[in-house]
Amino acid sequence: MSRFHLFLSCTCLINSLLMFHIDVFEQLHREKQNHFDKKSVSANAVSKPFRTPSADREPIVLISSLRAWYPGKQQTTTSTPVKMAEPVRVCVTGAAGQIGYSLVYMVGSGAVFGPDTPVILHLLDITPMMGVLNGVCMEISDCALPCVRDVIPTDDPAVAFKDIDAAFLVGAMPRKEGMERKDLLAANVKIFKVQGQALDQHAKKSVKVLVVGNPANTNALICAKYAPSIPRENFSAMTRLDQNRAQAQIANRLGIPITDVKNVIIWGNHSSTQFPDVRHGTATINGQGVPIFDAIKDDAWLKGEFITTVQKRGGAVIAARKLSSAMSAAKAACDHMQSIWQGTPNGTFVSMGVFSDGSYNTPEGVMYSFPVTIKDKKWTIVKDLPIDDFSREKMDLSAKELCEERDDAIAACQG
Ligand code: NAD
């Protein structure tokens, strides 16, 4: 090759590289400008009384932008960015608390709504906890999570619920010394009455609301009651932690992976009257799905110690940790919301507290935990599972408790 040709080739190469860089930087600039324009619109639409400094959030925006472009950008000649999914607005209440601390990380990591779905986190807590919440926001920023588009910390439910797609209602008053269960219920259902009213006014009508704060089933019922414009099917209460605990007990006993235990049911209330039921579940042994009773071969354990271990697991964790379950509760909340968002695999059901339609002779209208399948973000109660006398008695006991809680809660809200 002559010197002239060599010079010409080098010039062309440098030129192409320069064009590529200009192309990329132009796109970065455009995307950033776009983001700021959108931000100023949303800043007018939503008052943000308590925000992390915007400088803290900048790297997150750039990482999201880079993720949006680079995976599909093999050719440097076109300037069409790869389209990312629309951001999902997710509210976490009690975000300064211990479940919130694990939960916001899991949601921000993409574990719930998908690794390619950006999330805007609306974090609600009470006014005295705003300093702590600021620390949580600093840590979210420091996690440099590619899915996190924005963080909106606030003590105002109107801001927290504005246009949200999903809500994890975790925040609740803890039991104080000398407080009766009834007093705690009265205090907490009033919180969920106020939050139901705020959801009704500010959230999208398609919002999916998961209630974690206790008494979860009855709080969910009250929340839905005070949000009449949102379909009541959009509200559910968390019994997934109990399901996970039950599955783990079975997997540990059989020495098999947790993924090989399926269709364990939690019936009733998220309380000590819940009934963990493995009668309809299977364990995979040597590649075959075997009924759990046949796999365990110890009916006395399954009808005794197994049930009480699951029912009392929360207390056992408190005794050991001197704090209540938080990491496992956050994981269960993510599992629950992920099941709603992504659906349940064929042949698999999960447990959640949903409005009873009278299935299995349960009292209509209470939030009873049933086995459900989920498709297109809609749950359906699994019907016609055979119920023996042993199960019937336990299911009725939990139903009775839920009816009492409902009556006390309605009285507390009206009083
Ligand atoms: P925590 O005390 O560490 O945190 C609760 C947070 O909620 C606190 O930051 C508090 O300030 C906040 N809060 C209180 N009132 C609020 C309100 N009106 N609005 C917004 N935030 C408010 O408690 P935690 O360990 O995170 O547990 C939270 C709740 O979850 C408790 O009620 C607990 O019993 C319940 N829980 C449920 C399950 C379940 O399986 N359903 C499992 C574990 C815990």
Tab-separated table of C-alpha atoms and ligand atoms in Angstrom:
chain	number	residue	atom	x	y	z
A	1	MET	CA	0.000	0.000	0.000
A	2	SER	CA	1.366	3.439	-0.939
A	3	ARG	CA	1.964	6.126	1.734
A	4	PHE	CA	-0.886	8.125	0.215
A	5	HIS	CA	-3.321	5.189	0.570
A	6	LEU	CA	-2.154	4.591	4.109
A	7	PHE	CA	-2.702	8.294	4.933
A	8	LEU	CA	-6.178	8.188	3.299
A	9	SER	CA	-7.201	5.052	5.278
A	10	CYS	CA	-6.022	6.551	8.555
A	11	THR	CA	-7.903	9.796	7.892
A	12	CYS	CA	-11.108	7.860	7.122
A	13	LEU	CA	-10.753	5.800	10.310
A	14	ILE	CA	-10.170	8.876	12.497
A	15	ASN	CA	-13.099	10.600	10.808
A	16	SER	CA	-15.433	7.629	11.507
A	17	LEU	CA	-14.341	7.495	15.130
A	18	LEU	CA	-14.940	11.224	15.518
A	19	MET	CA	-18.424	10.922	13.950
A	20	PHE	CA	-19.235	8.036	16.288
A	21	HIS	CA	-18.252	10.039	19.372
A	22	ILE	CA	-20.181	13.102	18.242
A	23	ASP	CA	-23.191	10.858	17.608
A	24	VAL	CA	-23.017	9.305	21.078
A	25	PHE	CA	-22.452	12.618	22.885
A	26	GLU	CA	-25.272	14.284	20.974
A	27	GLN	CA	-27.597	11.487	22.061
A	28	LEU	CA	-26.428	11.713	25.662
A	29	HIS	CA	-27.085	15.453	25.622
A	30	ARG	CA	-30.525	15.047	24.018
A	31	GLU	CA	-31.595	12.357	26.479
A	32	LYS	CA	-30.371	14.398	29.448
A	33	GLN	CA	-32.193	17.514	28.191
A	34	ASN	CA	-35.304	15.421	27.686
A	35	HIS	CA	-35.031	14.102	31.234
A	36	PHE	CA	-34.679	17.606	32.704
A	37	ASP	CA	-37.660	18.835	30.653
A	38	LYS	CA	-39.776	15.935	31.943
A	39	LYS	CA	-38.518	16.561	35.482
A	40	SER	CA	-39.530	20.206	35.431
A	41	VAL	CA	-43.014	19.181	34.234
A	42	SER	CA	-43.375	16.618	37.008
A	43	ALA	CA	-41.933	19.082	39.554
A	44	ASN	CA	-44.812	21.411	38.730
A	45	ALA	CA	-47.383	18.621	38.805
A	46	VAL	CA	-46.207	17.013	42.067
A	47	SER	CA	-45.025	19.003	45.016
A	48	LYS	CA	-41.844	17.443	46.365
A	49	PRO	CA	-41.376	18.752	49.878
A	50	PHE	CA	-38.377	16.583	50.645
A	51	ARG	CA	-35.954	15.607	47.868
A	52	THR	CA	-32.455	14.293	47.683
A	53	PRO	CA	-30.085	16.829	46.110
A	54	SER	CA	-30.376	16.435	42.346
A	55	ALA	CA	-26.577	16.141	42.087
A	56	ASP	CA	-26.876	12.848	43.978
A	57	ARG	CA	-29.239	11.493	41.347
A	58	GLU	CA	-27.288	12.477	38.234
A	59	PRO	CA	-25.147	9.341	37.862
A	60	ILE	CA	-28.296	7.187	37.949
A	61	VAL	CA	-29.718	9.058	34.967
A	62	LEU	CA	-26.522	8.627	32.988
A	63	ILE	CA	-26.282	4.925	33.774
A	64	SER	CA	-29.897	4.431	32.665
A	65	SER	CA	-29.185	6.368	29.474
A	66	LEU	CA	-26.115	4.318	28.674
A	67	ARG	CA	-27.990	1.093	29.328
A	68	ALA	CA	-30.714	2.270	26.957
A	69	TRP	CA	-28.312	2.785	24.081
A	70	TYR	CA	-25.396	0.500	24.189
A	71	PRO	CA	-26.850	-3.032	24.215
A	72	GLY	CA	-28.375	-2.787	20.747
A	73	LYS	CA	-25.969	-0.276	19.215
A	74	GLN	CA	-23.811	-2.400	16.945
A	75	GLN	CA	-23.995	0.091	14.022
A	76	THR	CA	-22.790	3.623	14.621
A	77	THR	CA	-24.548	5.158	11.640
A	78	THR	CA	-28.120	5.410	13.043
A	79	SER	CA	-29.056	7.630	15.980
A	80	THR	CA	-32.278	5.824	17.081
A	81	PRO	CA	-31.998	4.990	20.792
A	82	VAL	CA	-33.162	1.560	22.034
A	83	LYS	CA	-36.541	2.138	23.699
A	84	MET	CA	-36.699	1.324	27.413
A	85	ALA	CA	-39.939	0.307	29.124
A	86	GLU	CA	-42.037	3.083	30.666
A	87	PRO	CA	-41.074	3.712	34.304
A	88	VAL	CA	-43.281	2.098	36.945
A	89	ARG	CA	-44.148	4.394	39.845
A	90	VAL	CA	-43.829	2.371	43.043
A	91	CYS	CA	-44.770	3.579	46.500
A	92	VAL	CA	-43.282	2.072	49.655
A	93	THR	CA	-44.773	3.295	52.940
A	94	GLY	CA	-42.826	2.924	56.158
A	95	ALA	CA	-39.773	3.321	53.943
A	96	ALA	CA	-37.596	4.428	56.867
A	97	GLY	CA	-38.408	1.235	58.777
A	98	GLN	CA	-36.590	-2.061	58.780
A	99	ILE	CA	-38.665	-3.893	56.135
A	100	GLY	CA	-38.568	-0.759	53.970
A	101	TYR	CA	-34.775	-0.723	54.155
A	102	SER	CA	-34.492	-4.135	52.453
A	103	LEU	CA	-37.535	-3.660	50.242
A	104	VAL	CA	-36.442	-0.473	48.456
A	105	TYR	CA	-33.167	-2.128	47.472
A	106	MET	CA	-34.924	-5.208	46.077
A	107	VAL	CA	-37.419	-3.111	44.095
A	108	GLY	CA	-34.623	-0.841	42.838
A	109	SER	CA	-32.534	-3.818	41.761
A	110	GLY	CA	-35.154	-4.876	39.191
A	111	ALA	CA	-36.160	-8.048	41.056
A	112	VAL	CA	-39.872	-7.222	41.003
A	113	PHE	CA	-40.777	-5.323	37.844
A	114	GLY	CA	-37.977	-6.680	35.671
A	115	PRO	CA	-34.346	-5.695	35.077
A	116	ASP	CA	-35.257	-3.526	32.067
A	117	THR	CA	-38.104	-1.638	33.719
A	118	PRO	CA	-37.139	1.693	35.266
A	119	VAL	CA	-38.803	2.504	38.591
A	120	ILE	CA	-39.633	5.797	40.263
A	121	LEU	CA	-39.641	5.230	44.000
A	122	HIS	CA	-42.191	7.172	46.072
A	123	LEU	CA	-41.092	6.747	49.688
A	124	LEU	CA	-43.523	7.655	52.465
A	125	ASP	CA	-42.899	7.831	56.175
A	126	ILE	CA	-44.053	10.028	59.049
A	127	THR	CA	-42.572	13.516	59.602
A	128	PRO	CA	-40.249	12.606	62.520
A	129	MET	CA	-38.624	9.935	60.305
A	130	MET	CA	-37.691	12.305	57.448
A	131	GLY	CA	-34.051	12.488	58.582
A	132	VAL	CA	-33.751	8.702	58.569
A	133	LEU	CA	-35.499	8.548	55.208
A	134	ASN	CA	-32.957	11.017	53.843
A	135	GLY	CA	-30.235	8.532	54.839
A	136	VAL	CA	-32.088	5.757	52.991
A	137	CYS	CA	-32.220	7.991	49.899
A	138	MET	CA	-28.483	8.636	50.148
A	139	GLU	CA	-27.909	4.883	50.193
A	140	ILE	CA	-30.207	4.292	47.221
A	141	SER	CA	-28.155	6.836	45.303
A	142	ASP	CA	-24.922	5.181	46.434
A	143	CYS	CA	-26.204	1.777	45.249
A	144	ALA	CA	-26.101	3.215	41.672
A	145	LEU	CA	-29.039	1.030	40.677
A	146	PRO	CA	-29.612	1.204	36.914
A	147	CYS	CA	-33.388	0.682	37.265
A	148	VAL	CA	-33.905	3.623	39.639
A	149	ARG	CA	-35.004	6.653	37.595
A	150	ASP	CA	-36.002	8.903	40.455
A	151	VAL	CA	-36.666	8.886	44.202
A	152	ILE	CA	-39.418	10.937	45.846
A	153	PRO	CA	-39.205	10.863	49.646
A	154	THR	CA	-42.135	12.505	51.422
A	155	ASP	CA	-44.318	12.647	54.522
A	156	ASP	CA	-47.370	13.578	52.447
A	157	PRO	CA	-49.633	10.710	51.249
A	158	ALA	CA	-50.903	12.922	48.390
A	159	VAL	CA	-47.366	13.079	46.980
A	160	ALA	CA	-46.564	9.472	47.838
A	161	PHE	CA	-49.604	8.094	45.990
A	162	LYS	CA	-49.644	10.508	43.022
A	163	ASP	CA	-50.116	8.477	39.815
A	164	ILE	CA	-48.570	5.324	41.276
A	165	ASP	CA	-48.807	1.912	39.591
A	166	ALA	CA	-47.945	-0.233	42.623
A	167	ALA	CA	-47.957	0.255	46.389
A	168	PHE	CA	-46.286	-1.672	49.182
A	169	LEU	CA	-48.104	-0.499	52.314
A	170	VAL	CA	-45.633	-1.464	55.019
A	171	GLY	CA	-45.804	1.508	57.401
A	172	ALA	CA	-47.769	0.819	60.560
A	173	MET	CA	-47.590	1.556	64.247
A	174	PRO	CA	-45.595	-1.024	66.226
A	175	ARG	CA	-47.115	-2.627	69.315
A	176	LYS	CA	-46.161	-0.601	72.404
A	177	GLU	CA	-45.758	-1.965	75.903
A	178	GLY	CA	-49.092	-2.698	77.587
A	179	MET	CA	-51.009	-2.261	74.335
A	180	GLU	CA	-53.794	-4.766	73.722
A	181	ARG	CA	-54.147	-6.365	70.274
A	182	LYS	CA	-57.469	-4.537	69.958
A	183	ASP	CA	-55.826	-1.124	70.641
A	184	LEU	CA	-53.119	-1.838	68.072
A	185	LEU	CA	-55.746	-2.845	65.532
A	186	ALA	CA	-57.718	0.361	66.154
A	187	ALA	CA	-54.608	2.526	65.722
A	188	ASN	CA	-53.463	0.792	62.573
A	189	VAL	CA	-56.764	0.514	60.732
A	190	LYS	CA	-57.117	4.297	61.085
A	191	ILE	CA	-53.791	4.696	59.236
A	192	PHE	CA	-55.112	2.454	56.461
A	193	LYS	CA	-58.404	4.365	56.315
A	194	VAL	CA	-56.472	7.602	55.648
A	195	GLN	CA	-54.215	5.886	53.120
A	196	GLY	CA	-57.207	4.316	51.352
A	197	GLN	CA	-58.742	7.792	50.981
A	198	ALA	CA	-55.453	9.177	49.635
A	199	LEU	CA	-55.080	6.270	47.183
A	200	ASP	CA	-58.627	6.874	46.023
A	201	GLN	CA	-57.823	10.503	45.224
A	202	HIS	CA	-54.290	10.317	43.859
A	203	ALA	CA	-53.297	6.851	42.591
A	204	LYS	CA	-53.964	5.382	39.151
A	205	LYS	CA	-57.180	3.338	39.137
A	206	SER	CA	-55.120	0.366	37.973
A	207	VAL	CA	-52.804	0.553	41.014
A	208	LYS	CA	-51.981	-2.771	42.670
A	209	VAL	CA	-51.881	-2.409	46.453
A	210	LEU	CA	-50.122	-4.922	48.681
A	211	VAL	CA	-50.694	-4.503	52.416
A	212	VAL	CA	-47.873	-5.749	54.641
A	213	GLY	CA	-48.416	-3.702	57.827
A	214	ASN	CA	-50.286	-5.662	60.505
A	215	PRO	CA	-53.018	-6.713	60.944
A	216	ALA	CA	-52.396	-7.070	57.199
A	217	ASN	CA	-55.651	-8.766	56.111
A	218	THR	CA	-57.929	-6.364	57.951
A	219	ASN	CA	-55.841	-3.289	57.067
A	220	ALA	CA	-56.194	-4.280	53.392
A	221	LEU	CA	-59.961	-4.610	53.797
A	222	ILE	CA	-60.217	-1.140	55.376
A	223	CYS	CA	-57.892	0.406	52.789
A	224	ALA	CA	-60.034	-0.941	49.931
A	225	LYS	CA	-63.258	0.158	51.661
A	226	TYR	CA	-62.041	3.768	51.755
A	227	ALA	CA	-60.827	3.699	48.139
A	228	PRO	CA	-64.127	2.932	46.383
A	229	SER	CA	-62.981	4.196	42.959
A	230	ILE	CA	-60.244	1.540	42.794
A	231	PRO	CA	-61.425	-2.030	42.034
A	232	ARG	CA	-61.291	-4.010	45.263
A	233	GLU	CA	-59.557	-6.866	43.435
A	234	ASN	CA	-56.508	-4.547	43.248
A	235	PHE	CA	-55.963	-4.897	47.017
A	236	SER	CA	-54.286	-7.889	48.610
A	237	ALA	CA	-52.659	-8.770	51.924
A	238	MET	CA	-49.354	-10.523	52.409
A	239	THR	CA	-49.267	-14.142	53.549
A	240	ARG	CA	-46.350	-14.956	51.233
A	241	LEU	CA	-43.876	-14.866	54.115
A	242	ASP	CA	-45.866	-17.658	55.773
A	243	GLN	CA	-45.923	-19.584	52.477
A	244	ASN	CA	-42.150	-19.165	52.062
A	245	ARG	CA	-41.575	-20.271	55.665
A	246	ALA	CA	-43.738	-23.368	55.118
A	247	GLN	CA	-41.995	-24.246	51.840
A	248	ALA	CA	-38.602	-23.828	53.510
A	249	GLN	CA	-39.598	-26.178	56.374
A	250	ILE	CA	-40.573	-28.875	53.873
A	251	ALA	CA	-37.473	-28.390	51.694
A	252	ASN	CA	-35.183	-28.540	54.761
A	253	ARG	CA	-36.878	-31.675	56.081
A	254	LEU	CA	-36.537	-33.443	52.700
A	255	GLY	CA	-33.084	-32.003	51.934
A	256	ILE	CA	-34.224	-30.714	48.533
A	257	PRO	CA	-33.960	-27.262	46.914
A	258	ILE	CA	-36.716	-24.800	47.805
A	259	THR	CA	-37.703	-24.652	44.122
A	260	ASP	CA	-38.656	-28.338	44.290
A	261	VAL	CA	-41.503	-27.664	46.753
A	262	LYS	CA	-44.711	-26.417	45.138
A	263	ASN	CA	-48.257	-25.401	45.967
A	264	VAL	CA	-48.077	-25.076	49.730
A	265	ILE	CA	-51.134	-23.111	50.896
A	266	ILE	CA	-51.691	-20.589	53.659
A	267	TRP	CA	-55.389	-20.338	54.513
A	268	GLY	CA	-56.941	-17.490	56.498
A	269	ASN	CA	-55.360	-14.695	58.488
A	270	HIS	CA	-51.714	-13.611	58.724
A	271	SER	CA	-51.749	-14.377	62.457
A	272	SER	CA	-51.265	-17.392	64.673
A	273	THR	CA	-54.624	-18.793	63.467
A	274	GLN	CA	-53.325	-19.163	59.891
A	275	PHE	CA	-53.429	-22.703	58.525
A	276	PRO	CA	-50.333	-23.802	56.577
A	277	ASP	CA	-51.603	-26.699	54.452
A	278	VAL	CA	-49.400	-29.055	52.417
A	279	ARG	CA	-52.179	-31.502	51.486
A	280	HIS	CA	-52.274	-30.191	47.883
A	281	GLY	CA	-48.549	-29.581	47.479
A	282	THR	CA	-45.820	-31.594	45.807
A	283	ALA	CA	-42.113	-32.182	46.315
A	284	THR	CA	-39.857	-33.134	43.414
A	285	ILE	CA	-38.051	-36.359	44.314
A	286	ASN	CA	-35.818	-37.978	41.679
A	287	GLY	CA	-37.374	-35.768	39.018
A	288	GLN	CA	-40.958	-36.758	39.916
A	289	GLY	CA	-43.596	-34.582	41.606
A	290	VAL	CA	-44.680	-36.504	44.736
A	291	PRO	CA	-47.474	-35.427	47.165
A	292	ILE	CA	-45.768	-33.875	50.197
A	293	PHE	CA	-47.506	-36.247	52.647
A	294	ASP	CA	-46.050	-39.232	50.694
A	295	ALA	CA	-42.610	-37.645	50.471
A	296	ILE	CA	-42.374	-36.754	54.194
A	297	LYS	CA	-44.010	-39.977	55.482
A	298	ASP	CA	-44.637	-38.431	58.903
A	299	ASP	CA	-48.273	-37.347	59.233
A	300	ALA	CA	-47.901	-36.509	62.921
A	301	TRP	CA	-45.142	-33.973	62.147
A	302	LEU	CA	-47.086	-32.462	59.244
A	303	LYS	CA	-50.250	-32.116	61.337
A	304	GLY	CA	-48.446	-30.897	64.455
A	305	GLU	CA	-44.961	-29.450	64.758
A	306	PHE	CA	-44.783	-28.288	61.127
A	307	ILE	CA	-47.936	-26.177	61.515
A	308	THR	CA	-46.979	-24.634	64.857
A	309	THR	CA	-43.427	-23.907	63.650
A	310	VAL	CA	-44.784	-21.879	60.718
A	311	GLN	CA	-47.451	-20.191	62.860
A	312	LYS	CA	-44.902	-19.165	65.504
A	313	ARG	CA	-41.933	-18.438	63.236
A	314	GLY	CA	-42.281	-14.650	63.591
A	315	GLY	CA	-41.944	-14.943	67.389
A	316	ALA	CA	-38.946	-17.279	67.055
A	317	VAL	CA	-37.152	-14.727	64.836
A	318	ILE	CA	-37.853	-11.943	67.355
A	319	ALA	CA	-36.521	-14.108	70.192
A	320	ALA	CA	-33.293	-14.793	68.282
A	321	ARG	CA	-32.721	-11.441	66.558
A	322	LYS	CA	-34.334	-9.142	69.123
A	323	LEU	CA	-35.998	-7.585	66.089
A	324	SER	CA	-38.892	-8.791	63.950
A	325	SER	CA	-38.473	-10.431	60.537
A	326	ALA	CA	-37.426	-7.818	58.005
A	327	MET	CA	-35.242	-9.260	55.224
A	328	SER	CA	-37.559	-12.258	54.753
A	329	ALA	CA	-40.644	-10.017	54.954
A	330	ALA	CA	-39.209	-7.718	52.265
A	331	LYS	CA	-38.348	-10.721	50.060
A	332	ALA	CA	-41.879	-12.101	50.491
A	333	ALA	CA	-43.393	-8.713	49.590
A	334	CYS	CA	-41.284	-8.718	46.415
A	335	ASP	CA	-42.344	-12.302	45.609
A	336	HIS	CA	-45.993	-11.312	46.072
A	337	MET	CA	-45.803	-8.230	43.837
A	338	GLN	CA	-43.702	-10.106	41.279
A	339	SER	CA	-46.405	-12.798	41.088
A	340	ILE	CA	-48.975	-10.066	40.378
A	341	TRP	CA	-46.801	-8.392	37.753
A	342	GLN	CA	-45.399	-11.457	35.994
A	343	GLY	CA	-48.190	-14.004	36.681
A	344	THR	CA	-47.907	-17.513	38.127
A	345	PRO	CA	-46.300	-20.346	36.117
A	346	ASN	CA	-48.620	-23.043	34.752
A	347	GLY	CA	-49.578	-25.606	37.381
A	348	THR	CA	-48.406	-23.384	40.250
A	349	PHE	CA	-50.394	-21.348	42.728
A	350	VAL	CA	-49.415	-18.894	45.446
A	351	SER	CA	-51.169	-17.699	48.601
A	352	MET	CA	-52.415	-14.183	49.227
A	353	GLY	CA	-55.105	-12.478	51.254
A	354	VAL	CA	-57.866	-11.432	48.853
A	355	PHE	CA	-61.573	-10.605	49.184
A	356	SER	CA	-63.478	-13.810	49.847
A	357	ASP	CA	-66.215	-14.612	47.358
A	358	GLY	CA	-67.467	-17.319	49.718
A	359	SER	CA	-65.187	-19.982	48.203
A	360	TYR	CA	-64.528	-22.939	50.508
A	361	ASN	CA	-67.421	-21.759	52.730
A	362	THR	CA	-65.443	-18.785	53.988
A	363	PRO	CA	-67.302	-15.609	55.034
A	364	GLU	CA	-67.800	-13.414	51.994
A	365	GLY	CA	-66.128	-10.012	52.101
A	366	VAL	CA	-63.276	-10.694	54.543
A	367	MET	CA	-59.685	-10.672	53.268
A	368	TYR	CA	-58.958	-14.374	53.502
A	369	SER	CA	-55.723	-15.979	52.318
A	370	PHE	CA	-56.451	-18.427	49.473
A	371	PRO	CA	-54.406	-20.244	46.852
A	372	VAL	CA	-54.592	-18.138	43.675
A	373	THR	CA	-53.314	-18.237	40.111
A	374	ILE	CA	-52.515	-14.937	38.397
A	375	LYS	CA	-52.668	-13.913	34.744
A	376	ASP	CA	-52.592	-10.398	33.246
A	377	LYS	CA	-52.273	-8.993	36.794
A	378	LYS	CA	-55.620	-10.574	37.817
A	379	TRP	CA	-55.893	-13.275	40.462
A	380	THR	CA	-58.319	-16.194	40.480
A	381	ILE	CA	-58.993	-18.348	43.531
A	382	VAL	CA	-58.084	-22.005	42.882
A	383	LYS	CA	-61.403	-23.839	43.219
A	384	ASP	CA	-62.587	-27.264	44.280
A	385	LEU	CA	-59.604	-28.525	46.248
A	386	PRO	CA	-60.875	-31.277	48.569
A	387	ILE	CA	-61.012	-30.125	52.211
A	388	ASP	CA	-60.951	-32.741	54.996
A	389	ASP	CA	-62.341	-32.299	58.528
A	390	PHE	CA	-58.899	-31.504	59.982
A	391	SER	CA	-58.460	-28.623	57.511
A	392	ARG	CA	-62.086	-27.456	57.818
A	393	GLU	CA	-61.753	-26.851	61.534
A	394	LYS	CA	-58.552	-24.813	61.143
A	395	MET	CA	-59.904	-22.810	58.212
A	396	ASP	CA	-63.054	-21.923	60.171
A	397	LEU	CA	-61.063	-20.809	63.215
A	398	SER	CA	-59.093	-18.293	61.152
A	399	ALA	CA	-62.280	-17.124	59.381
A	400	LYS	CA	-63.900	-16.450	62.772
A	401	GLU	CA	-60.921	-14.331	63.822
A	402	LEU	CA	-61.076	-12.357	60.563
A	403	CYS	CA	-64.791	-11.618	61.086
A	404	GLU	CA	-64.081	-10.334	64.599
A	405	GLU	CA	-61.201	-8.181	63.320
A	406	ARG	CA	-63.393	-6.778	60.543
A	407	ASP	CA	-66.137	-5.785	63.004
A	408	ASP	CA	-63.641	-4.153	65.406
A	409	ALA	CA	-61.934	-2.349	62.525
A	410	ILE	CA	-65.147	-0.936	61.094
A	411	ALA	CA	-66.188	0.233	64.569
A	412	ALA	CA	-62.772	1.874	65.113
A	413	CYS	CA	-62.954	3.693	61.769
A	414	GLN	CA	-66.465	4.970	62.441
A	415	GLY	CA	-65.723	5.980	66.042
B	1	NAD	P1	-40.670	-0.667	61.634
B	1	NAD	O1	-41.240	-0.162	62.920
B	1	NAD	O2	-39.218	-0.918	61.523
B	1	NAD	O3	-41.073	0.341	60.459
B	1	NAD	C1	-42.341	0.834	60.308
B	1	NAD	C2	-42.210	2.208	59.657
B	1	NAD	O4	-43.524	2.660	59.364
B	1	NAD	C3	-41.541	3.241	60.545
B	1	NAD	O5	-40.515	3.903	59.844
B	1	NAD	C4	-42.688	4.183	60.879
B	1	NAD	O6	-42.262	5.517	61.082
B	1	NAD	C5	-43.548	4.036	59.632
B	1	NAD	N1	-44.918	4.500	59.802
B	1	NAD	C6	-45.702	4.476	60.913
B	1	NAD	N2	-46.880	5.054	60.648
B	1	NAD	C7	-46.853	5.446	59.347
B	1	NAD	C8	-47.775	6.114	58.517
B	1	NAD	N3	-48.969	6.516	58.964
B	1	NAD	N4	-47.403	6.367	57.241
B	1	NAD	C9	-46.196	5.994	56.768
B	1	NAD	N5	-45.276	5.361	57.534
B	1	NAD	C10	-45.612	5.095	58.803
B	1	NAD	O7	-41.527	-1.979	61.301
B	1	NAD	P2	-41.206	-3.105	60.221
B	1	NAD	O8	-40.433	-4.193	60.875
B	1	NAD	O9	-40.702	-2.497	58.988
B	1	NAD	O10	-42.685	-3.698	60.016
B	1	NAD	C11	-43.689	-2.939	59.394
B	1	NAD	C12	-45.034	-3.629	59.513
B	1	NAD	O11	-45.020	-4.857	58.792
B	1	NAD	C13	-45.457	-3.985	60.934
B	1	NAD	O12	-46.828	-3.714	61.085
B	1	NAD	C14	-45.206	-5.483	60.996
B	1	NAD	O13	-46.013	-6.102	61.986
B	1	NAD	C15	-45.608	-5.880	59.597
B	1	NAD	N6	-45.129	-7.186	59.126
B	1	NAD	C16	-45.973	-7.910	58.346
B	1	NAD	C17	-45.575	-9.146	57.852
B	1	NAD	C18	-46.502	-9.972	57.003
B	1	NAD	O14	-46.137	-11.108	56.697
B	1	NAD	N7	-47.648	-9.493	56.572
B	1	NAD	C19	-44.305	-9.627	58.144
B	1	NAD	C20	-43.462	-8.860	58.924
B	1	NAD	C21	-43.884	-7.617	59.420
